[in-house]
mmCIF file of C-alpha atoms in Angstrom:
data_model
loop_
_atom_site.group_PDB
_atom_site.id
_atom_site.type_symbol
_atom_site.label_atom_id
_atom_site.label_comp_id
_atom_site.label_asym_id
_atom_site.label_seq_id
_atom_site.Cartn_x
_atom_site.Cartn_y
_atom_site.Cartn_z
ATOM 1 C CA UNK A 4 13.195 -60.627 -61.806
ATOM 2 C CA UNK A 5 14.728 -58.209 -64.621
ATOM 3 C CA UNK A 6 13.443 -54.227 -63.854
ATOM 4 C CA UNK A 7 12.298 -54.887 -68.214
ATOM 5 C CA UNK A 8 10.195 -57.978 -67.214
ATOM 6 C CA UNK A 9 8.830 -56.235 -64.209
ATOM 7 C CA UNK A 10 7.887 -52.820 -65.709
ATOM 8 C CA UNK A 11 6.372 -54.822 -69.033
ATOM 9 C CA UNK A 12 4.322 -57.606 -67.434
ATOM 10 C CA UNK A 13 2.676 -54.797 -64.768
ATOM 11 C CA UNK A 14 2.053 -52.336 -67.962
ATOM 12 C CA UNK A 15 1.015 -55.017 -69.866
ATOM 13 C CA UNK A 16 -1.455 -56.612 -67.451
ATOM 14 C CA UNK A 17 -2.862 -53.149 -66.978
ATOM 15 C CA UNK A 18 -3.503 -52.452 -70.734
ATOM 16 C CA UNK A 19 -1.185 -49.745 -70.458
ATOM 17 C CA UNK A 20 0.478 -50.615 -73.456
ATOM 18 C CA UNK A 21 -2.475 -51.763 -75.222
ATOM 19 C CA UNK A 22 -3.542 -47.945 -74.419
ATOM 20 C CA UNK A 23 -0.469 -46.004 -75.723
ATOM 21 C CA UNK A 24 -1.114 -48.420 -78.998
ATOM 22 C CA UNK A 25 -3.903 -47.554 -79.548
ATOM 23 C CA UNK A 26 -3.017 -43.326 -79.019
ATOM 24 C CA UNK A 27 0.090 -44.199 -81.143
ATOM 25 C CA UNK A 28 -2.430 -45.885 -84.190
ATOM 26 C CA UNK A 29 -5.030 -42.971 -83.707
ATOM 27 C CA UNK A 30 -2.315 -40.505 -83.961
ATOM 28 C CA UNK A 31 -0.801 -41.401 -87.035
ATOM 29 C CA UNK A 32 -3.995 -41.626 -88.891
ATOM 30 C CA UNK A 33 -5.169 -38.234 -87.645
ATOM 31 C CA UNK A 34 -1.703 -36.674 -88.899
ATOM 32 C CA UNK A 35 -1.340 -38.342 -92.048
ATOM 33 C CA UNK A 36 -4.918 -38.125 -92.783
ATOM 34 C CA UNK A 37 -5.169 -33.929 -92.298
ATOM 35 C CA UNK A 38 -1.832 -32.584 -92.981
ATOM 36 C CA UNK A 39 -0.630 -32.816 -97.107
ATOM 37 C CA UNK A 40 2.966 -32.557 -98.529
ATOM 38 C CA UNK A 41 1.193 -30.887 -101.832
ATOM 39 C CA UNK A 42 -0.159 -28.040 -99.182
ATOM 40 C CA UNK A 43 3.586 -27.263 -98.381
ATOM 41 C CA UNK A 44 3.765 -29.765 -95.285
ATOM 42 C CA UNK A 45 6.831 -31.094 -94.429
ATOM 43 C CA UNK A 46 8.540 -34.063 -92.240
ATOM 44 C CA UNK A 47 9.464 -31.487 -89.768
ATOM 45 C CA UNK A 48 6.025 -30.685 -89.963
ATOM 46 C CA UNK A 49 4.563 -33.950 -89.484
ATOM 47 C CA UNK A 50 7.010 -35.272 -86.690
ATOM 48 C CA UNK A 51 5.932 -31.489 -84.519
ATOM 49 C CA UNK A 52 2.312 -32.687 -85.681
ATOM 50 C CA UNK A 53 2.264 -36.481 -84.510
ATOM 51 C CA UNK A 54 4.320 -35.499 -81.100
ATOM 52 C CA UNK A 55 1.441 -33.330 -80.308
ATOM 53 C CA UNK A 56 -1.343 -35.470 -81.692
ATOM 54 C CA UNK A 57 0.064 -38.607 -79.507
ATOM 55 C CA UNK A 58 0.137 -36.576 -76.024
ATOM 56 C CA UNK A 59 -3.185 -35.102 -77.140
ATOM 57 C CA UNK A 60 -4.479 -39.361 -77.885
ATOM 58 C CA UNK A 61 -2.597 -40.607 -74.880
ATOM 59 C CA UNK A 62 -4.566 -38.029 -72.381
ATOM 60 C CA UNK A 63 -8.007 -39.063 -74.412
ATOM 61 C CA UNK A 64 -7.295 -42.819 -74.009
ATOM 62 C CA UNK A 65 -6.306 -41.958 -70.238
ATOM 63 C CA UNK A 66 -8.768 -39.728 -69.358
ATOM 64 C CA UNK A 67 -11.289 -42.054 -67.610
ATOM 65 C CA UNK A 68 -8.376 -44.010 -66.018
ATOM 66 C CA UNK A 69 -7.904 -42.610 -62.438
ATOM 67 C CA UNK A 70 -4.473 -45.431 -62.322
ATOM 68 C CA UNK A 71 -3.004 -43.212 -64.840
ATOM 69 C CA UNK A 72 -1.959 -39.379 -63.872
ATOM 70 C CA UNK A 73 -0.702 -36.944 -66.219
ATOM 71 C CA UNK A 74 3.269 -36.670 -64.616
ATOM 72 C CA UNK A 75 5.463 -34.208 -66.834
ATOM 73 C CA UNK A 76 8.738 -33.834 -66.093
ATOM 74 C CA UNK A 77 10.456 -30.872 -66.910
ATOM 75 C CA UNK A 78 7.829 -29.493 -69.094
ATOM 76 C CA UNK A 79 7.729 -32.756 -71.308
ATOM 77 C CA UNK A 80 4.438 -34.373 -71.424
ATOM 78 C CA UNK A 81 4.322 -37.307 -69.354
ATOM 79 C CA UNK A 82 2.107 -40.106 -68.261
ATOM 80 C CA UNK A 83 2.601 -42.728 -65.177
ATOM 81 C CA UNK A 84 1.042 -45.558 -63.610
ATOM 82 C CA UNK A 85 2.592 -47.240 -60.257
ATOM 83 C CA UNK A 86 6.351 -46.311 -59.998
ATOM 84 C CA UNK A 87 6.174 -45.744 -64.487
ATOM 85 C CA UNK A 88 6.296 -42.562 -65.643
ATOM 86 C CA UNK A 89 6.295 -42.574 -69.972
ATOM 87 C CA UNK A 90 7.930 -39.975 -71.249
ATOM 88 C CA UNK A 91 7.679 -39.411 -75.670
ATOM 89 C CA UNK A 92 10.509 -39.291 -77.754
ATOM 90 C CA UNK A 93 10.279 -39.190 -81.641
ATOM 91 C CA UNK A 94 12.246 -41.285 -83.170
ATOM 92 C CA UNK A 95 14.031 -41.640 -87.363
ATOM 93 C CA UNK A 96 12.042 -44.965 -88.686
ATOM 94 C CA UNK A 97 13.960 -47.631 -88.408
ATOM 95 C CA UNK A 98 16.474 -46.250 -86.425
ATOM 96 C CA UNK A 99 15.316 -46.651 -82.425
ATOM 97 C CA UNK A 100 18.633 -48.371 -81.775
ATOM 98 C CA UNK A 101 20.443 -45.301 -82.802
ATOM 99 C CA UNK A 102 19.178 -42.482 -80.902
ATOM 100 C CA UNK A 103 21.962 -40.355 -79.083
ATOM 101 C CA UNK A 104 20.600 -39.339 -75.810
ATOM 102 C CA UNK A 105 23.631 -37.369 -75.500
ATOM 103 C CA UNK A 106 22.535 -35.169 -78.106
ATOM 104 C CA UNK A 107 18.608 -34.944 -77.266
ATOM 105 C CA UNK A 108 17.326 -32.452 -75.370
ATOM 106 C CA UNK A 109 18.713 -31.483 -71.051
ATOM 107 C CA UNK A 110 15.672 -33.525 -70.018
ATOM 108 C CA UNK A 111 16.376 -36.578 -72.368
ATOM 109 C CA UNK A 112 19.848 -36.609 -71.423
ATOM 110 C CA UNK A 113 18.713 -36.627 -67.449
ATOM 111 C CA UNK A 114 16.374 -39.458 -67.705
ATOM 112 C CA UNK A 115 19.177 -41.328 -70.318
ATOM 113 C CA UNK A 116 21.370 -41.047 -66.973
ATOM 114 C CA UNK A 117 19.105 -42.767 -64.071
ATOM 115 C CA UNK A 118 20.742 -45.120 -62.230
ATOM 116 C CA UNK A 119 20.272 -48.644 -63.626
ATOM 117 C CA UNK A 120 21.193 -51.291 -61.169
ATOM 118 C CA UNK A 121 21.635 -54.243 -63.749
ATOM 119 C CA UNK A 122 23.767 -52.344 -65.530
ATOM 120 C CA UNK A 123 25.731 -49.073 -63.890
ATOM 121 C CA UNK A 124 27.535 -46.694 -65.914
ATOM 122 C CA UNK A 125 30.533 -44.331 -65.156
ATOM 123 C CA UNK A 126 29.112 -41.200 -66.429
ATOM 124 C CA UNK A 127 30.618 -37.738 -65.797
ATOM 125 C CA UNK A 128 28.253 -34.994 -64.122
ATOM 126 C CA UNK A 129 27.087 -32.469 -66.328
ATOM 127 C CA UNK A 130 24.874 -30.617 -64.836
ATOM 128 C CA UNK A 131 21.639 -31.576 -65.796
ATOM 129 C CA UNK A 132 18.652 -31.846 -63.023
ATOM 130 C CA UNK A 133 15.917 -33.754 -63.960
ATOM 131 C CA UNK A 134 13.481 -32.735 -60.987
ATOM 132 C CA UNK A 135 12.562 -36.430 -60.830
ATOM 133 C CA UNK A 136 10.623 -37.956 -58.332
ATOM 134 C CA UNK A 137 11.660 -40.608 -55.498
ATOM 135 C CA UNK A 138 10.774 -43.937 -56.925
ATOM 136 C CA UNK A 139 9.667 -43.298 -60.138
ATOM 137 C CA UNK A 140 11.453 -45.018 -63.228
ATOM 138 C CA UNK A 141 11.256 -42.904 -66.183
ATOM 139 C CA UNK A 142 10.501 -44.799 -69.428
ATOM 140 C CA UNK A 143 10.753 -43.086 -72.864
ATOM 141 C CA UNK A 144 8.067 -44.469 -75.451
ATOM 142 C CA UNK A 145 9.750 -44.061 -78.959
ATOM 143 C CA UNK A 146 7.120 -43.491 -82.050
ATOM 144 C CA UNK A 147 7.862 -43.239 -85.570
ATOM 145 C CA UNK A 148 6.141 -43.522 -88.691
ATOM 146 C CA UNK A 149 6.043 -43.329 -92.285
ATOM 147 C CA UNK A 150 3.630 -42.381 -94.981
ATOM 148 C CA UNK A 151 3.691 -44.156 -97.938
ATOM 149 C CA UNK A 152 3.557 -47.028 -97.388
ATOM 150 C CA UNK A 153 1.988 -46.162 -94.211
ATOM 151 C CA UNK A 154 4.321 -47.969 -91.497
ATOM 152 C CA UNK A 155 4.401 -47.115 -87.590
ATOM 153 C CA UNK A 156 7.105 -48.188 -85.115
ATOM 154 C CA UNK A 157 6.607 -47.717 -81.397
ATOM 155 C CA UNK A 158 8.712 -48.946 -78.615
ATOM 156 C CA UNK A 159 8.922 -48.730 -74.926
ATOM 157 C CA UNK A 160 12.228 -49.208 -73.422
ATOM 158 C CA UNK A 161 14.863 -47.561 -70.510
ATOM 159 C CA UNK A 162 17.496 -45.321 -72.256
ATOM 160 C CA UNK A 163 20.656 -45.402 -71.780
ATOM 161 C CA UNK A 164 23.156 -42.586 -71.622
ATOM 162 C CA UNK A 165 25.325 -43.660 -74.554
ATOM 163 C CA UNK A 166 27.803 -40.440 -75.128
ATOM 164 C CA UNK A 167 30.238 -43.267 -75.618
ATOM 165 C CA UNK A 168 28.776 -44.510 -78.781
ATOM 166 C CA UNK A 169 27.653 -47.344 -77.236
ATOM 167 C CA UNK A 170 23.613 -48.873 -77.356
ATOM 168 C CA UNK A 171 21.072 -46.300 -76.649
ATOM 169 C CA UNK A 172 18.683 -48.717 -74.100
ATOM 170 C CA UNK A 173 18.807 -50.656 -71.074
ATOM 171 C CA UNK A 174 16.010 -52.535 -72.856
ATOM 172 C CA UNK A 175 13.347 -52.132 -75.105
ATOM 173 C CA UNK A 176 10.589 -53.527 -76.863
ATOM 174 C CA UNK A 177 8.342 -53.109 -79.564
ATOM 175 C CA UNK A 178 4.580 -52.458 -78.304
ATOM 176 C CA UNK A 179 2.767 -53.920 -82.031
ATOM 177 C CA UNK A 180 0.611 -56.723 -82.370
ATOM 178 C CA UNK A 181 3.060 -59.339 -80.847
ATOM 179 C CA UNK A 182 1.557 -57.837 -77.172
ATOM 180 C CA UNK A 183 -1.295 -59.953 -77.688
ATOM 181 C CA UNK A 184 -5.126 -59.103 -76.887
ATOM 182 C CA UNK A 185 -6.477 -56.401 -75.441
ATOM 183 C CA UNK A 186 -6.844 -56.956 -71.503
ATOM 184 C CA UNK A 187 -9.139 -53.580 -71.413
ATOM 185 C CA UNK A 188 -11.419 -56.064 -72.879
ATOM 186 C CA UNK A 189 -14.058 -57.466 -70.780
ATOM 187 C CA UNK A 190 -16.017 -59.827 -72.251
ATOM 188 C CA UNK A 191 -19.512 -59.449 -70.726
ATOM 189 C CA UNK A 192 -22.159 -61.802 -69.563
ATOM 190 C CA UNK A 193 -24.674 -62.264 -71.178
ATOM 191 C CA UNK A 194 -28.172 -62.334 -69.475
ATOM 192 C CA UNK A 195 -31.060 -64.122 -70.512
ATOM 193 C CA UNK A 196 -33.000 -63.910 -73.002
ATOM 194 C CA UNK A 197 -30.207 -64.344 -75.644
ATOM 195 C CA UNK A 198 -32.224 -63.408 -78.639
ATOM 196 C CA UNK A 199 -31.975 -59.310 -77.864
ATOM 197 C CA UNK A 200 -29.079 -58.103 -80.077
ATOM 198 C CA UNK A 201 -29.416 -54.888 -79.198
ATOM 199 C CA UNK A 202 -26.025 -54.588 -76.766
ATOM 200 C CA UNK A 203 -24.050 -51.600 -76.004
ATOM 201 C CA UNK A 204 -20.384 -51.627 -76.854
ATOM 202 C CA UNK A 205 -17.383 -53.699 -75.154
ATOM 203 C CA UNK A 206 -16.899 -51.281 -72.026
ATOM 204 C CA UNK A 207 -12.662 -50.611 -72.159
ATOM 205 C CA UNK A 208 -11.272 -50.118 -68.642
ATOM 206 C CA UNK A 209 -7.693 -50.691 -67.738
ATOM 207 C CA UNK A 210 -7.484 -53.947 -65.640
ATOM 208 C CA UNK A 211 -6.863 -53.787 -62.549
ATOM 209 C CA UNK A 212 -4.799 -52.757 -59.503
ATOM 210 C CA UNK A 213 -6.325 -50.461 -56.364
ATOM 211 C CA UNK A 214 -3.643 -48.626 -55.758
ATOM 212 C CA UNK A 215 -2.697 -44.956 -56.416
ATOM 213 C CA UNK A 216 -0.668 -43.913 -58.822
#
């Protein structure tokens, strides 16, 4: 099986990527919603604002989640689950397909350069050290969004080092509504009597696996 259909289907299973949707949506509200172009705000203003708003609504969503570790690399905020560290990376709407990781920042560039078995690359050495860890693929989740008309684009995907002008990802995929429901979602028995209304919210856990992170 593909490394894209392996890391998606065990993220997806998980409600991992149900999770960073949900940061992503929350995010974008809360930044839109309390920061105002007629105060003087601007779009370097807002993109500093929703970077810092998502890591802030990825740790909430997280934070009762002991499959789910808080994994920085290099000083850039960072989130993993099994061998998946997620790694954010502001994006120009509409343009994920054009990012050049050769131009981001020393950490960017490292993680654009892991090896990728399906598809090696040639790439000279420049340098960089990543301070990765053994085993760990690092994923970059790419958010964007606009305010009027409020639009929001997130992706998940495996960069790729493209200093020769060539794509910027291994693979990638959009995390919107196509992901489907909500596995967090446990639907929950109902005892009898069935008349009592009076029931306390759909508990959201991420499904799943035993093992550590």
């Amino acid at each position: 099986m593909a490394e894209d259909r392996d890391a998606w289907d065990e993220l997806l299973a998980a409600g991992f990527l149900h999770a960073l949707r949900e940061a992503h949506r929350e995010a974008t509200l809360a930044v839109f919603g309390g920061l105002s172009r007629a105060a003087g705000f601007t779009e370097r203003t807002y993109g500093v604002g929703a970077f810092d708003a998502l890591a802030s609504q990825i740790d909430r969503v997280f934070e009762a989640e002991p499959q789910v570790v808080r994994d920085d690399l290099n000083g850039s905020p960072g989130w993993r689950y099994g061998p998946y560290r997620v790694l954010l990376k502001r994006h120009e709407f509409g343009n994920v397909r054009g990012i050049r990781w050769d131009r981001d920042s020393p950490t960017k560039q490292a993680v654009a350069r892991q090896t990728y078995v399906e598809d090696p690359q040639l790439v000279l050495p420049l340098g960089i050290e990543a301070r990765d860890t053994p085993g760990v693929v690092t994923l970059v989740l790419a958010h964007s969004a606009t305010e009027a008309p409020l639009e929001m684009e997130l992706f998940l995907g495996r960069p790729r080092w493209n200093a020769d002008g060539g794509t910027a990802w291994h693979w990638v995929k959009p995390l919107d509504d196509t992901i489907g429901p909500d596995p967090r979602r446990k639907l929950v028995e109902r005892t009898m009597p069935l008349w009592d209304d009076r029931e306390e919210d759909v508990p959201m856990r991420l499904r799943g696996e035993t093992k550590t992170a």
